[in-house]
Backbone as JSON, one array per atom type, in Angstrom:
{
  "sequence": "MTDSIARNEKQIGAILRRARKQAGLTQSGLGDHIHLRQGTVSRLEAGEPAVQLRTLMAALSALDLELVIRPRSKGSAADIEDLF",
  "N": [[17.98, 14.03, -10.59], [17.62, 17.07, -8.91], [16.1, 18.55, -5.98], [13.28, 20.6, -6.67], [11.64, 23.73, -6.75], [8.38, 24.84, -7.07], [6.01, 27.29, -7.68], [3.86, 27.91, -9.16], [1.7, 26.98, -11.92], [3.09, 26.97, -14.39], [5.73, 26.67, -13.6], [5.65, 24.1, -12.46], [5.03, 22.67, -14.78], [7.42, 23.09, -16.23], [9.24, 21.71, -14.7], [8.24, 19.11, -14.95], [8.57, 18.75, -17.74], [11.38, 18.89, -17.96], [12.09, 16.6, -16.44], [10.84, 14.61, -17.95], [12.26, 14.76, -20.37], [14.84, 14.11, -19.4], [14.34, 11.51, -18.76], [14.27, 10.45, -21.23], [11.94, 10.37, -22.73], [9.34, 11.09, -25.09], [6.63, 13.45, -25.45], [4.47, 12.02, -26.39], [5.29, 9.43, -25.73], [5.32, 9.5, -22.93], [2.63, 10.07, -22.55], [1.46, 7.72, -23.57], [2.32, 5.92, -21.65], [0.87, 6.69, -19.39], [-1.66, 6.6, -20.29], [-2.75, 8.85, -21.64], [-3.47, 11.47, -23.99], [-1.07, 12.94, -26.26], [-1.47, 15.67, -26.49], [-2.58, 16.35, -24.06], [-0.47, 15.91, -22.3], [1.21, 17.9, -23.31], [-0.28, 20.21, -22.6], [-0.17, 19.98, -19.84], [2.61, 20.34, -19.4], [2.82, 22.88, -20.32], [1.72, 24.3, -18.32], [-1.0, 24.81, -18.12], [-3.85, 25.8, -16.38], [-6.16, 24.23, -16.25], [-5.75, 21.52, -16.03], [-6.35, 18.35, -14.62], [-5.93, 17.26, -11.21], [-5.43, 14.54, -10.85], [-4.25, 13.89, -13.28], [-1.84, 15.27, -13.14], [-0.73, 13.93, -10.94], [-0.49, 11.33, -11.99], [1.38, 11.77, -14.0], [3.6, 12.58, -12.49], [4.07, 10.21, -11.04], [4.7, 8.42, -13.14], [7.09, 9.5, -13.95], [8.67, 8.99, -11.85], [8.59, 10.74, -9.69], [7.73, 12.76, -6.81], [5.28, 14.63, -4.99], [5.87, 17.16, -2.72], [4.73, 18.87, 0.04], [5.29, 21.81, 1.77], [6.06, 24.46, 4.13], [6.15, 27.7, 2.65], [9.15, 29.0, 1.33], [11.19, 31.86, 2.04], [12.22, 33.11, -0.19], [12.2, 35.36, -2.98], [9.84, 35.82, -5.71], [11.27, 36.3, -8.05], [13.72, 35.1, -7.45], [12.97, 32.41, -7.46], [12.1, 32.12, -10.12], [14.55, 32.32, -11.39], [15.57, 29.79, -11.15], [14.57, 28.4, -13.25]],
  "CA": [[17.32, 15.3, -10.54], [17.64, 17.66, -7.59], [14.84, 19.15, -5.53], [12.86, 21.76, -7.42], [10.57, 24.47, -6.11], [7.38, 25.36, -8.02], [4.98, 28.07, -7.02], [2.75, 28.11, -10.07], [1.49, 25.91, -12.89], [4.14, 26.97, -15.42], [6.95, 26.1, -13.02], [5.4, 22.68, -12.38], [5.17, 22.18, -16.15], [8.82, 23.11, -16.62], [9.88, 20.6, -13.95], [7.82, 17.87, -15.61], [9.22, 18.7, -19.06], [12.79, 18.56, -17.73], [12.14, 15.18, -15.99], [10.47, 13.75, -19.1], [13.42, 14.71, -21.29], [15.89, 13.34, -18.73], [13.95, 10.08, -18.85], [14.33, 10.02, -22.63], [10.57, 10.19, -23.24], [8.64, 12.13, -25.8], [5.35, 13.69, -24.86], [3.63, 10.86, -26.76], [5.71, 8.28, -24.95], [4.81, 9.67, -21.54], [1.18, 9.92, -22.63], [1.13, 6.3, -23.74], [2.6, 5.25, -20.38], [-0.16, 7.0, -18.41], [-2.94, 6.53, -20.98], [-3.23, 10.17, -21.98], [-3.05, 11.96, -25.3], [0.11, 13.81, -26.3], [-1.92, 17.03, -26.28], [-2.79, 16.5, -22.61], [0.89, 16.06, -21.72], [1.66, 19.21, -23.71], [-0.97, 21.19, -21.77], [0.41, 19.87, -18.47], [3.95, 20.93, -19.41], [2.65, 24.33, -20.56], [1.19, 24.91, -17.11], [-2.38, 25.22, -18.25], [-4.49, 25.59, -15.09], [-7.35, 23.36, -16.27], [-5.35, 20.12, -15.92], [-6.85, 17.73, -13.38], [-4.92, 16.83, -10.24], [-5.06, 13.13, -11.07], [-3.38, 13.89, -14.41], [-0.55, 15.68, -12.59], [-0.2, 12.84, -10.1], [-0.11, 10.21, -12.86], [2.65, 12.13, -14.69], [4.64, 12.53, -11.48], [4.34, 8.79, -10.76], [5.35, 7.83, -14.3], [8.46, 10.05, -14.02], [9.3, 8.62, -10.59], [8.68, 11.94, -8.9], [6.68, 12.87, -5.8], [4.92, 15.99, -4.61], [6.11, 17.43, -1.3], [4.13, 20.12, 0.48], [6.0, 22.36, 2.92], [5.87, 25.89, 4.24], [6.8, 28.46, 1.61], [10.43, 29.62, 1.69], [11.1, 33.33, 1.98], [12.8, 33.62, -1.4], [11.29, 36.14, -3.81], [9.4, 35.16, -6.95], [12.38, 36.41, -8.98], [14.72, 34.06, -7.11], [12.42, 31.12, -7.91], [12.13, 32.15, -11.59], [15.94, 32.1, -11.84], [15.85, 28.35, -11.18], [14.06, 27.86, -14.49]],
  "C": [[17.31, 15.81, -9.09], [16.26, 18.19, -7.2], [14.54, 20.38, -6.32], [11.7, 22.42, -6.7], [9.67, 24.98, -7.24], [6.31, 26.08, -7.24], [3.81, 28.38, -7.95], [2.73, 27.0, -11.12], [2.61, 25.84, -13.92], [5.43, 26.38, -14.85], [6.81, 24.6, -12.84], [5.6, 22.05, -13.77], [6.62, 22.1, -16.6], [9.56, 21.95, -15.94], [9.51, 19.26, -14.62], [8.5, 17.69, -16.98], [10.68, 18.27, -18.92], [12.94, 17.07, -17.32], [11.82, 14.24, -17.15], [11.64, 13.63, -20.05], [14.59, 13.94, -20.69], [15.62, 11.84, -18.77], [13.99, 9.55, -20.28], [12.99, 9.76, -23.27], [10.12, 11.36, -24.09], [7.33, 12.37, -25.07], [4.38, 12.52, -25.17], [3.99, 9.63, -25.96], [5.23, 8.33, -23.54], [3.3, 9.47, -21.55], [0.74, 8.47, -22.77], [1.3, 5.57, -22.41], [1.48, 5.48, -19.36], [-1.55, 7.1, -19.06], [-3.59, 7.89, -21.19], [-2.74, 10.56, -23.39], [-1.84, 12.84, -25.19], [-0.3, 15.24, -26.0], [-2.16, 17.33, -24.79], [-1.46, 16.68, -21.91], [1.43, 17.43, -22.08], [1.02, 20.31, -22.86], [-0.45, 21.17, -20.34], [1.75, 20.57, -18.42], [3.88, 22.43, -19.66], [2.11, 25.04, -19.3], [-0.22, 25.38, -17.23], [-3.13, 24.85, -16.97], [-5.66, 24.6, -15.08], [-6.99, 21.87, -16.17], [-5.8, 19.56, -14.56], [-5.68, 17.28, -12.51], [-4.5, 15.39, -10.49], [-4.12, 13.0, -12.28], [-1.97, 14.26, -13.97], [0.06, 14.52, -11.79], [0.23, 11.63, -10.93], [1.22, 10.51, -13.56], [3.8, 12.08, -13.69], [5.06, 11.09, -11.18], [5.13, 8.15, -11.92], [6.8, 8.31, -14.4], [9.24, 9.8, -12.75], [9.59, 9.85, -9.75], [7.59, 11.93, -7.84], [6.46, 14.33, -5.5], [5.12, 16.14, -3.13], [5.54, 18.8, -0.99], [4.85, 20.56, 1.75], [5.74, 23.82, 3.0], [6.71, 26.62, 3.17], [8.09, 29.09, 2.13], [10.27, 31.15, 1.49], [11.74, 33.93, 0.73], [11.77, 34.4, -2.22], [10.89, 35.39, -5.04], [10.51, 35.2, -7.99], [13.44, 35.35, -8.73], [14.24, 32.69, -7.59], [12.47, 31.05, -9.42], [13.54, 31.89, -12.11], [16.28, 30.63, -11.89], [15.44, 27.73, -12.5], [14.76, 28.48, -15.67]]
}
């Protein structure tokens, strides 16, 4: 998986969904791995804003991903959306 840029919850969810599928996991399978219900994984992938940070971090860890914080690039929102 290459570097991905996310500027909102839905984009983070799309990245997680793509990584989960590349790992050959179902939502239930990922949920079992991190002790969460399938519905919670679904909400995370849908970009629902009420998901807790620790839930996001657990999913990232289970998918062997990390969160990198850096200054925002100058690309437009439309340019970022084209990545998805």
